[in-house]
Amino acid sequence: MFILREICKEKKVTSQELADKTGISKRTIDEYRQRRKEPSLSNGIKLADALSVDPRDLIKKESD
């Protein structure tokens, strides 16, 4: 499960700030945050870099 919303909340980063840092549209980031859409590998890496986290930290295993 993609947990962008939780990480953004923890790091106090808005969708607009993330859009500005990554070049991904705010609308797309909002879709990721609301779990309506999962990012491509390249966008996941951009998000992880912008949030200073390991890309694997953006995904929570169902058993966790």
CSV table of C-alpha atoms in Angstrom, one decimal:
chain,number,residue,atom,x,y,z
A,1,MET,CA,0.0,0.0,0.0
A,2,PHE,CA,1.4,3.4,-1.0
A,3,ILE,CA,1.5,5.7,2.1
A,4,LEU,CA,2.4,9.1,0.8
A,5,ARG,CA,-0.3,10.9,2.9
A,6,GLU,CA,1.2,9.6,6.1
A,7,ILE,CA,4.7,10.5,5.2
A,8,CYS,CA,3.7,14.0,4.1
A,9,LYS,CA,1.8,14.5,7.3
A,10,GLU,CA,4.8,13.3,9.3
A,11,LYS,CA,7.2,15.6,7.4
A,12,LYS,CA,4.7,18.5,7.2
A,13,VAL,CA,4.9,18.7,3.4
A,14,THR,CA,1.9,19.9,1.3
A,15,SER,CA,0.9,18.6,-2.0
A,16,GLN,CA,1.9,21.9,-3.6
A,17,GLU,CA,5.4,21.8,-2.0
A,18,LEU,CA,5.9,18.3,-3.3
A,19,ALA,CA,4.7,19.3,-6.7
A,20,ASP,CA,7.2,22.2,-6.8
A,21,LYS,CA,10.0,19.9,-5.7
A,22,THR,CA,9.3,17.0,-8.1
A,23,GLY,CA,7.7,18.6,-11.2
A,24,ILE,CA,4.7,16.2,-10.7
A,25,SER,CA,1.4,18.0,-10.9
A,26,LYS,CA,-0.4,18.8,-7.7
A,27,ARG,CA,-3.5,17.0,-9.0
A,28,THR,CA,-1.4,13.8,-9.5
A,29,ILE,CA,0.1,14.0,-6.1
A,30,ASP,CA,-3.3,14.5,-4.6
A,31,GLU,CA,-4.4,11.3,-6.4
A,32,TYR,CA,-1.4,9.5,-4.9
A,33,ARG,CA,-2.2,10.8,-1.4
A,34,GLN,CA,-5.8,9.7,-1.7
A,35,ARG,CA,-4.7,6.3,-2.9
A,36,ARG,CA,-6.7,6.6,-6.1
A,37,LYS,CA,-3.5,6.1,-8.1
A,38,GLU,CA,-0.1,4.6,-7.6
A,39,PRO,CA,3.0,6.3,-9.0
A,40,SER,CA,5.2,5.0,-11.7
A,41,LEU,CA,8.7,3.9,-10.6
A,42,SER,CA,10.2,7.2,-11.8
A,43,ASN,CA,7.7,9.3,-9.9
A,44,GLY,CA,8.0,7.2,-6.8
A,45,ILE,CA,11.8,7.9,-6.9
A,46,LYS,CA,11.2,11.6,-7.4
A,47,LEU,CA,8.8,11.6,-4.4
A,48,ALA,CA,11.2,9.7,-2.2
A,49,ASP,CA,14.1,12.1,-3.1
A,50,ALA,CA,11.9,15.1,-2.4
A,51,LEU,CA,10.9,13.7,1.0
A,52,SER,CA,14.4,12.5,1.8
A,53,VAL,CA,13.2,8.9,2.4
A,54,ASP,CA,14.1,5.5,0.9
A,55,PRO,CA,11.7,4.7,-1.9
A,56,ARG,CA,10.8,1.5,0.0
A,57,ASP,CA,9.5,3.7,2.8
A,58,LEU,CA,6.7,4.9,0.6
A,59,ILE,CA,5.1,1.4,0.6
A,60,LYS,CA,3.6,-0.3,3.6
A,61,LYS,CA,3.3,-4.1,3.3
A,62,GLU,CA,-0.3,-5.4,3.9
A,63,SER,CA,1.0,-7.5,6.8
A,64,ASP,CA,2.5,-4.4,8.7
